[in-house]
Coordinates of C-alpha atoms in Angstrom, one line a residue:
Chain A
X270 CA -7.9 -40.2 24.5
X271 CA -11.5 -40.3 23.5
X272 CA -12.1 -37.2 25.6
X273 CA -9.4 -35.3 23.7
X274 CA -11.1 -36.1 20.4
X275 CA -14.4 -34.9 21.6
X276 CA -13.0 -31.6 22.8
X277 CA -11.0 -31.3 19.6
X278 CA -14.2 -31.5 17.7
X279 CA -15.8 -28.8 19.9
X280 CA -12.8 -26.5 19.2
X281 CA -13.2 -27.0 15.5
X282 CA -16.9 -26.2 15.6
X283 CA -16.1 -23.1 17.6
X284 CA -13.5 -22.0 15.1
X285 CA -15.9 -22.6 12.2
X286 CA -18.5 -20.3 14.0
X287 CA -15.7 -17.7 14.3
X288 CA -15.0 -17.8 10.6
X289 CA -18.7 -17.5 9.7
X290 CA -19.3 -14.5 11.9
X291 CA -19.5 -11.4 9.9
X292 CA -18.7 -9.2 12.9
X293 CA -15.2 -10.5 13.2
X294 CA -12.5 -9.6 10.7
X295 CA -10.7 -12.8 9.8
X296 CA -7.4 -13.1 7.9
X297 CA -8.9 -14.4 4.7
X298 CA -11.7 -11.9 4.7
X299 CA -12.4 -10.2 1.4
X300 CA -12.5 -6.4 1.1
X301 CA -15.6 -5.0 -0.5
X302 CA -16.3 -1.4 -1.5
X303 CA -19.6 -0.2 -3.0
X304 CA -19.9 2.5 -5.6
X305 CA -23.3 4.1 -6.3
X306 CA -23.4 5.0 -10.0
X307 CA -27.1 5.2 -10.8
X308 CA -27.9 8.9 -11.3
X309 CA -30.7 10.7 -9.5
X310 CA -31.6 7.9 -7.0
X311 CA -30.7 7.9 -3.3
X312 CA -30.9 4.3 -2.1
X313 CA -30.6 1.9 0.9
X314 CA -28.4 -1.1 0.2
X315 CA -29.2 -4.4 1.9
X316 CA -26.6 -7.2 2.0
X317 CA -28.0 -10.6 2.9
X318 CA -31.2 -9.0 4.1
X319 CA -29.5 -6.5 6.5
X320 CA -29.4 -2.8 5.8
X321 CA -25.7 -2.1 5.1
X322 CA -25.6 1.3 3.5
X323 CA -28.6 3.6 4.3
X324 CA -29.1 6.9 2.4
X325 CA -26.5 6.1 -0.2
X326 CA -26.2 8.9 -2.7
X327 CA -25.2 8.7 -6.4
X328 CA -21.5 9.4 -7.0
X329 CA -20.4 8.2 -3.6
X330 CA -18.1 5.3 -2.7
X331 CA -18.0 3.4 0.6
X332 CA -14.8 2.6 2.5
X333 CA -13.6 -0.9 2.1
X334 CA -15.6 -3.3 4.3
X335 CA -14.2 -6.6 5.5
X336 CA -16.5 -9.5 4.5
X337 CA -16.3 -13.2 5.1
X338 CA -15.7 -15.3 2.0
X339 CA -18.8 -16.8 0.5
X340 CA -21.7 -15.6 -1.5
X341 CA -23.9 -12.5 -0.8
X342 CA -27.3 -11.3 -1.9
X343 CA -27.6 -7.6 -2.5
X344 CA -30.8 -5.6 -2.8
X345 CA -31.0 -1.9 -3.6
X346 CA -34.1 0.0 -2.6
X347 CA -35.1 3.6 -3.2
X348 CA -34.1 5.3 0.1
X349 CA -36.8 4.8 2.8
X350 CA -38.6 2.0 1.0
X351 CA -39.7 -0.9 3.3
X352 CA -37.8 -3.9 2.1
X353 CA -40.7 -6.1 3.3
X354 CA -43.1 -4.7 0.8
X355 CA -41.3 -2.6 -1.8
X356 CA -39.8 -3.8 -5.1
X357 CA -36.0 -3.4 -5.1
X358 CA -34.6 -1.1 -7.7
X359 CA -31.8 -3.6 -8.2
X360 CA -31.4 -7.2 -7.0
X361 CA -28.5 -9.5 -7.3
X362 CA -28.2 -12.9 -5.7
X363 CA -25.3 -15.2 -5.2
X364 CA -22.5 -12.7 -5.8
X365 CA -19.2 -14.6 -5.2
X366 CA -17.0 -13.1 -2.6
X367 CA -13.7 -15.1 -2.8
X368 CA -11.4 -15.2 0.2
X369 CA -8.9 -12.4 0.3
X370 CA -10.5 -10.7 -2.8
X371 CA -10.7 -7.0 -3.2
X372 CA -14.0 -6.2 -4.8
X373 CA -16.0 -3.2 -5.8
X374 CA -19.7 -3.7 -6.2
X375 CA -21.1 -1.1 -8.5
X376 CA -24.8 -0.2 -8.7
X377 CA -24.9 1.4 -12.2
X378 CA -26.9 1.7 -15.5
X379 CA -26.6 -1.0 -18.2
X380 CA -26.0 0.3 -21.7
X381 CA -29.7 0.4 -22.2
X382 CA -30.3 2.4 -19.1
X383 CA -31.5 -0.4 -16.8
X384 CA -30.2 -0.1 -13.2
X385 CA -28.0 -3.2 -12.5
X386 CA -25.2 -4.4 -10.3
X387 CA -21.7 -5.4 -11.2
X388 CA -18.9 -6.9 -9.1
X389 CA -15.4 -6.0 -10.2
X390 CA -12.2 -7.6 -8.8
X391 CA -9.6 -4.9 -8.1
X392 CA -6.1 -5.7 -9.1
X393 CA -4.0 -5.4 -6.0
X394 CA -0.9 -7.1 -7.4
X395 CA 2.2 -5.1 -6.7
X396 CA 2.9 -2.2 -9.0
X397 CA 6.6 -1.6 -9.7
X398 CA 8.1 1.3 -7.8
X399 CA 7.7 4.6 -9.6
X400 CA 4.7 3.3 -11.6
X401 CA 1.0 3.7 -11.4
X402 CA -1.9 1.5 -12.5
X403 CA -4.9 3.0 -14.4
X404 CA -8.0 0.9 -14.6
X405 CA -11.0 2.2 -16.6
X406 CA -14.5 0.8 -16.1
X407 CA -17.5 1.5 -18.4
X408 CA -20.6 1.5 -16.2
X409 CA -22.6 4.2 -18.1
X410 CA -25.7 4.0 -20.3
X411 CA -23.6 4.8 -23.3
X412 CA -22.2 3.0 -26.3
X413 CA -18.5 1.8 -26.7
X414 CA -15.9 4.5 -25.9
X415 CA -12.2 5.2 -26.2
X416 CA -10.3 6.6 -23.3
X417 CA -7.5 9.0 -24.3
X418 CA -4.6 10.3 -22.4
X419 CA -3.0 13.5 -23.7
X420 CA -5.1 13.1 -26.8
X421 CA -4.0 9.6 -27.8
X422 CA -6.2 6.5 -27.1
X423 CA -5.0 4.3 -24.3
X424 CA -8.1 2.1 -24.2
X425 CA -10.2 1.5 -27.3
X426 CA -13.7 0.2 -27.8
X427 CA -14.5 -0.3 -24.2
X428 CA -18.2 -1.4 -23.6
X429 CA -20.4 -1.5 -20.6
X430 CA -19.7 -3.3 -18.2
X431 CA -16.1 -4.0 -19.1
X432 CA -12.8 -2.7 -17.8
X433 CA -9.3 -2.2 -19.1
X434 CA -6.1 -1.7 -17.2
X435 CA -2.6 -0.5 -17.9
X436 CA 0.6 0.5 -16.0
X437 CA 2.3 3.8 -16.7
X438 CA 4.7 6.2 -15.0
X439 CA 3.2 7.9 -12.0
X440 CA 2.0 11.5 -12.6
X441 CA -0.8 13.5 -13.9
X442 CA -2.4 12.8 -17.3
X443 CA -5.1 14.8 -19.1
X444 CA -7.7 12.3 -19.9
X445 CA -11.0 12.3 -21.9
X446 CA -13.5 9.9 -23.1
X447 CA -14.7 9.8 -26.7
X448 CA -17.3 7.7 -28.5
X449 CA -15.3 4.7 -29.9
X450 CA -13.4 5.5 -33.1
X451 CA -14.5 9.2 -33.1
X452 CA -13.3 12.5 -31.9
X453 CA -16.6 13.2 -30.1
X454 CA -15.7 13.9 -26.5
X455 CA -18.4 12.7 -24.1
X456 CA -16.4 13.2 -20.8
X457 CA -13.6 15.6 -20.0
X458 CA -10.9 16.4 -20.6
X459 CA -9.9 16.2 -17.0
X460 CA -6.6 15.9 -15.1
X461 CA -6.1 12.4 -13.6
X462 CA -3.7 12.2 -10.7
X463 CA -2.1 8.8 -11.1
X464 CA -0.3 8.3 -7.8
X465 CA 2.7 6.1 -7.5
X466 CA 2.0 2.6 -6.3
X467 CA -1.8 3.2 -6.6
X468 CA -4.4 1.5 -8.8
X469 CA -6.5 4.5 -9.8
X470 CA -9.8 3.1 -11.0
X471 CA -11.8 5.5 -13.2
X472 CA -15.5 4.8 -13.7
X473 CA -17.4 6.3 -16.6
X474 CA -20.9 6.5 -15.3
X475 CA -24.3 8.2 -15.9
X476 CA -26.3 8.3 -19.0
X477 CA -25.5 9.7 -22.5
X478 CA -29.1 10.3 -23.2
X479 CA -29.6 12.3 -20.0
X480 CA -26.3 14.1 -20.6
X481 CA -25.0 13.4 -17.1
X482 CA -22.0 11.3 -18.0
X483 CA -19.3 11.7 -15.4
X484 CA -16.1 10.2 -13.9
X485 CA -15.9 8.6 -10.5
X486 CA -12.6 7.7 -8.9
X487 CA -11.6 4.9 -6.6
X488 CA -8.0 4.3 -5.5
X489 CA -6.5 1.0 -4.3
X490 CA -3.0 0.8 -2.8
X491 CA -0.7 -1.7 -4.5
X492 CA 2.7 -0.1 -4.0
X493 CA 6.0 -1.9 -3.8
X494 CA 9.5 -0.9 -2.7
X495 CA 12.3 0.1 -5.0
X496 CA 14.7 -2.8 -5.9
X497 CA 17.7 -1.3 -4.2
X498 CA 19.6 1.7 -3.0
X499 CA 22.7 2.3 -5.1
X500 CA 24.6 4.8 -3.0
X501 CA 28.3 4.4 -3.8
X502 CA 30.6 5.0 -6.7
X503 CA 33.6 3.0 -5.6
X504 CA 35.7 5.9 -4.4
X505 CA 36.8 4.2 -1.2
X506 CA 34.4 4.9 1.5
X507 CA 36.8 6.1 4.2
X508 CA 37.8 2.8 5.9
X509 CA 40.9 2.4 3.6
X510 CA 42.8 5.0 1.8
X511 CA 43.2 2.7 -1.2
X512 CA 41.1 4.1 -4.0
X513 CA 38.1 2.0 -5.0
X514 CA 38.6 2.7 -8.7
X515 CA 42.2 1.4 -8.5
X516 CA 40.9 -1.6 -6.7
X517 CA 38.3 -2.2 -9.3
X518 CA 40.9 -2.0 -12.1
X519 CA 43.2 -4.3 -10.1
X520 CA 40.2 -6.6 -9.6
X521 CA 39.4 -6.7 -13.3
X522 CA 42.9 -7.0 -14.8
X523 CA 45.1 -8.4 -12.1
X524 CA 43.0 -10.7 -10.1
X525 CA 44.5 -13.8 -11.7
X526 CA 48.0 -12.5 -11.3
X527 CA 47.5 -11.6 -7.6
X528 CA 46.0 -15.0 -7.0
X529 CA 49.0 -16.7 -8.7
X530 CA 51.5 -14.7 -6.7
X531 CA 49.6 -15.5 -3.5
X532 CA 49.7 -19.2 -4.3
X533 CA 53.3 -19.1 -5.1
X534 CA 54.0 -17.4 -1.7
X535 CA 51.9 -19.9 0.1
X536 CA 53.9 -22.7 -1.6
X537 CA 57.1 -20.9 -0.6
X538 CA 55.9 -20.7 3.0
X539 CA 55.0 -24.3 2.9
X540 CA 58.4 -25.1 1.5
X541 CA 60.1 -23.2 4.2
X542 CA 58.1 -25.0 6.9
X543 CA 59.2 -28.3 5.4
Chain B
X108 CA -0.2 -42.0 30.2
X109 CA 0.6 -39.0 32.4
X110 CA 1.7 -37.0 29.5
X111 CA -1.4 -37.7 27.4
X112 CA -3.5 -36.7 30.3
X113 CA -1.7 -33.3 30.4
X114 CA -2.2 -33.0 26.7
X115 CA -5.9 -33.7 27.1
X116 CA -6.1 -31.1 29.8
X117 CA -4.3 -28.5 27.7
X118 CA -6.6 -29.2 24.7
X119 CA -9.6 -29.0 27.0
X120 CA -8.4 -25.7 28.4
X121 CA -7.7 -24.3 24.9
X122 CA -11.1 -25.4 23.7
X123 CA -12.8 -23.8 26.6
X124 CA -11.0 -20.5 26.0
X125 CA -11.9 -20.6 22.3
X126 CA -15.5 -21.3 23.1
X127 CA -15.6 -18.4 25.6
X128 CA -13.9 -16.0 23.2
X129 CA -16.3 -17.0 20.4
X130 CA -19.3 -16.9 22.7
X131 CA -18.4 -13.4 24.0
X132 CA -17.6 -12.1 20.6
X133 CA -20.8 -13.2 19.2
X134 CA -22.8 -11.6 22.0
X135 CA -20.9 -8.3 22.2
X136 CA -21.9 -5.6 19.8
X137 CA -19.2 -4.6 17.3
X138 CA -16.8 -2.0 18.6
X139 CA -17.5 1.3 16.9
X140 CA -14.2 3.1 16.0
X141 CA -16.0 6.2 14.8
X142 CA -17.0 9.1 17.2
X143 CA -20.0 8.2 19.4
X144 CA -23.3 8.9 17.7
X145 CA -24.5 10.7 20.8
X146 CA -21.6 13.1 20.7
X147 CA -21.8 14.1 17.1
X148 CA -24.9 12.9 15.2
X149 CA -24.2 13.1 11.5
X150 CA -26.5 15.6 9.8
X151 CA -27.6 13.1 7.2
X152 CA -28.5 10.4 9.7
X153 CA -32.0 9.2 9.3
X154 CA -34.3 9.9 12.2
X155 CA -34.6 7.0 14.6
X156 CA -37.7 5.1 14.0
X157 CA -40.1 5.3 16.9
X158 CA -41.7 2.0 16.0
X159 CA -38.5 0.0 16.4
X160 CA -38.4 -1.8 19.6
X161 CA -36.3 -3.0 21.3
X162 CA -33.5 -0.8 19.8
X163 CA -31.2 -2.9 17.7
X164 CA -27.4 -2.7 18.6
X165 CA -26.1 0.5 17.0
X166 CA -23.8 -0.5 14.1
X167 CA -21.7 2.3 12.7
X168 CA -22.7 3.1 9.1
X169 CA -19.9 2.4 6.8
X170 CA -17.8 5.4 5.9
X171 CA -18.2 6.9 2.5
X172 CA -16.7 9.5 0.3
X173 CA -17.5 11.6 -2.8
X174 CA -16.1 9.7 -5.7
X175 CA -16.2 12.7 -8.1
X176 CA -13.0 13.5 -9.9
X177 CA -11.0 16.1 -8.0
X178 CA -12.8 15.3 -4.7
X179 CA -9.8 13.3 -3.5
X180 CA -7.4 15.8 -2.1
X181 CA -3.9 14.6 -1.6
X182 CA -2.5 15.5 1.8
X183 CA 0.0 18.3 1.6
X184 CA 3.5 17.2 2.5
X185 CA 6.1 19.3 4.3
X186 CA 9.1 18.1 2.3
X187 CA 12.5 17.7 3.9
X188 CA 15.2 20.2 2.6
X189 CA 18.2 19.3 4.8
X190 CA 19.5 16.6 7.0
X191 CA 22.2 17.1 9.7
X192 CA 24.2 15.0 12.1
X193 CA 25.4 17.9 14.2
X194 CA 27.8 15.9 16.4
X195 CA 29.6 14.7 13.3
X196 CA 29.5 17.9 11.3
X197 CA 27.4 16.5 8.6
X198 CA 25.0 18.8 6.8
X199 CA 23.4 17.7 3.5
X200 CA 20.8 19.3 1.3
X201 CA 17.8 17.0 0.7
X202 CA 16.2 16.6 -2.7
X203 CA 13.1 14.6 -3.6
X204 CA 13.9 11.5 -5.7
X205 CA 12.0 8.6 -7.3
X206 CA 13.3 5.5 -8.9
X207 CA 15.7 4.9 -11.8
X208 CA 14.7 2.9 -14.9
X209 CA 16.1 -0.2 -13.3
X210 CA 13.7 0.1 -10.4
X211 CA 16.3 1.1 -7.8
X212 CA 16.0 4.3 -5.7
X213 CA 17.4 7.3 -7.5
X214 CA 20.2 8.5 -5.2
X215 CA 21.6 12.0 -6.0
X216 CA 25.0 12.0 -7.7
X217 CA 26.2 15.0 -5.7
X218 CA 27.7 13.8 -2.4
X219 CA 26.5 17.0 -0.8
X220 CA 22.9 15.9 -1.3
X221 CA 20.8 13.2 0.2
X222 CA 17.7 11.9 -1.7
X223 CA 14.4 11.7 0.0
X224 CA 12.2 8.8 -1.5
X225 CA 9.3 11.0 -2.4
X226 CA 6.9 8.1 -3.1
X227 CA 7.1 7.1 0.6
X228 CA 6.4 8.9 3.8
X229 CA 8.1 12.2 4.6
X230 CA 10.0 12.9 7.8
X231 CA 7.5 13.7 10.4
X232 CA 4.8 11.5 8.8
X233 CA 2.1 9.9 11.0
X234 CA 3.2 6.4 9.9
X235 CA 5.8 4.6 7.8
X236 CA 9.5 5.2 7.1
X237 CA 11.0 8.3 5.6
X238 CA 14.0 7.1 3.6
X239 CA 17.0 9.4 3.0
X240 CA 19.9 8.0 1.0
X241 CA 23.2 9.5 0.0
X242 CA 26.3 8.3 -1.6
X243 CA 29.1 7.0 0.7
X244 CA 31.7 8.3 -1.8
X245 CA 32.4 9.7 -5.2
X246 CA 35.1 8.8 -7.6
X247 CA 37.2 11.3 -5.6
X248 CA 36.9 9.7 -2.2
X249 CA 34.7 9.4 0.8
X250 CA 31.5 11.5 1.0
X251 CA 29.9 13.1 4.1
X252 CA 27.4 10.2 4.5
X253 CA 30.3 7.9 5.1
X254 CA 29.9 8.8 8.7
X255 CA 27.1 6.2 8.8
X256 CA 29.8 3.5 8.5
X257 CA 30.7 3.9 12.2
X258 CA 27.9 6.1 13.6
X259 CA 26.9 5.3 17.1
X260 CA 23.5 4.5 18.4
X261 CA 22.1 7.5 20.2
X262 CA 23.5 10.0 17.7
X263 CA 21.1 12.8 16.9
X264 CA 19.8 13.6 13.4
X265 CA 18.1 16.8 12.5
X266 CA 15.8 17.1 9.4
X267 CA 14.8 20.6 8.3
X268 CA 11.6 20.8 6.3
X269 CA 10.4 23.2 3.6
X270 CA 8.2 25.0 6.2
X271 CA 11.3 25.7 8.3
X272 CA 10.5 23.2 11.0
X273 CA 13.3 21.1 12.5
X274 CA 12.6 17.5 13.3
X275 CA 14.9 15.8 15.8
X276 CA 15.6 12.1 15.6
X277 CA 17.8 9.8 17.5
X278 CA 19.5 6.8 15.9
X279 CA 18.4 3.5 17.6
X280 CA 19.9 1.0 15.3
X281 CA 22.6 0.7 12.7
X282 CA 22.7 -2.3 10.4
X283 CA 25.0 -3.4 7.6
X284 CA 23.2 -5.8 5.3
X285 CA 24.1 -7.5 2.0
X286 CA 22.2 -6.0 -0.9
X287 CA 20.9 -9.5 -1.8
X288 CA 19.2 -9.9 1.5
X289 CA 18.0 -6.3 2.1
X290 CA 14.5 -6.2 3.6
X291 CA 13.4 -3.6 1.1
X292 CA 9.7 -3.8 2.0
X293 CA 10.5 -3.1 5.6
X294 CA 13.0 -0.3 4.9
X295 CA 10.5 1.4 2.6
X296 CA 7.4 0.5 4.7
X297 CA 4.6 3.1 4.3
X298 CA 2.8 1.9 7.4
X299 CA 3.7 1.0 10.9
X300 CA 5.5 3.3 13.4
X301 CA 7.2 6.3 11.9
X302 CA 11.0 6.1 11.5
X303 CA 13.7 7.9 9.7
X304 CA 16.0 5.6 7.6
X305 CA 19.3 6.9 6.6
X306 CA 20.9 4.7 3.9
X307 CA 24.2 4.5 2.3
X308 CA 26.6 1.9 0.8
X309 CA 29.1 -0.2 2.6
X310 CA 31.1 -3.4 2.3
X311 CA 33.4 -4.3 -0.5
X312 CA 33.2 -2.7 -3.9
X313 CA 32.2 -5.2 -6.6
X314 CA 33.8 -3.9 -9.7
X315 CA 31.7 -6.1 -12.0
X316 CA 28.4 -5.0 -10.5
X317 CA 29.8 -1.4 -10.1
X318 CA 28.3 -1.4 -6.7
X319 CA 29.2 -2.0 -3.1
X320 CA 28.1 -5.3 -1.7
X321 CA 26.2 -4.0 1.3
X322 CA 24.0 -1.1 2.5
X323 CA 24.3 0.5 5.9
X324 CA 20.9 1.5 7.3
X325 CA 20.7 3.8 10.3
X326 CA 17.2 3.8 11.8
X327 CA 16.1 6.8 13.9
X328 CA 13.1 7.6 16.0
X329 CA 11.5 11.1 16.3
X330 CA 12.4 12.7 19.7
X331 CA 11.1 16.2 19.0

């Protein structure tokens, strides 16, 4: 019995090591994507001291990477800089990576133009069939903005580094970004393809001062199935010749009568047997 | 006593296997799903540093894409235009459909048409299910798709696409399921092996719900 316990402990230790190993995708791994939204600076991104994304160019987005839950330290260096000696352009320690989370780390400019890092949790909750989710994130060196679709504001007064989200019918919308409360268009208008069942995340990034504001797009699947397949009209589907409509009417009007008759018959049968 | 000994042995064996698996996985380099770097070095790859020794295990750089608006091309879809069950004389036009306001699939009213669920995979897709649904009847009587009520496994189904291609499927399963227990996520799955799902209604008509109580789902695999 004692031996069993000892071996059991060994197994637990082994499994713990398994969970902690970054090279193995575990079921409760988080999914982390990285967006580079600092203009004019190609970088090398280090995660927990390891080079994770070399030669990362502005306006690009990585594929989702599985990552064990925990906290991570991220350093962003100008491409080619030696991490041993150079000063990182951006540094963020202790970023929470919850189990199962879907995160996007965004290297971007703060409102005052300072390069910084933000971690956004992507909403992967199911989108009703036929609908699309639009998420807007302000990661630009720019003041508060309104986001408009077809000319009407859908998000108002969004400031760096906040986000707003809404669900709408899938389809294409003409979107633009204006300074909050004004008609001054700073980005767009541009056609946004809001695919069904997809969280389309739109980042407003760049710098107003440097006149390089732009949109970056990330999509996260969150589709769901329709709630049913209504494929009959009650016209009797071939097995019986009795018309379904007639049955329906009988069902609605005469059910009680039919039941009563049936019961009386049963009573009659029972009486006969007696 | 004998039993607990076996249990101890089993646990020991399992622990040993776990330890080996973990040990091996920690030692082995990560499998690289991307093309081998030797075969196709990316143009943007940084030159290998001559000072690095010994060479670290090559880890594939994470994939990345241009996030600019408009850079994400949606794959063109060769939409289905007709579905046929030649051995049963069924030939329906196919129209793309979405969902109704109540969240159900929007099945065409015309019994000569089947609806293709356009938000899901199309016939011939790499993965996931292409769902075609048609009414089992109209208020005038049975409709062509009523053949699904007693279609046999092995029956061939043809789907014609907008490009003029004909995809041939063979039915491998026919299920009649109550609408309350329908595995909708599975029927409409957008991943997994590609299948064609032909759906219509069956069972008793529920006059209050104005619907049949069941759906019949014929699942077919691509054969050519």
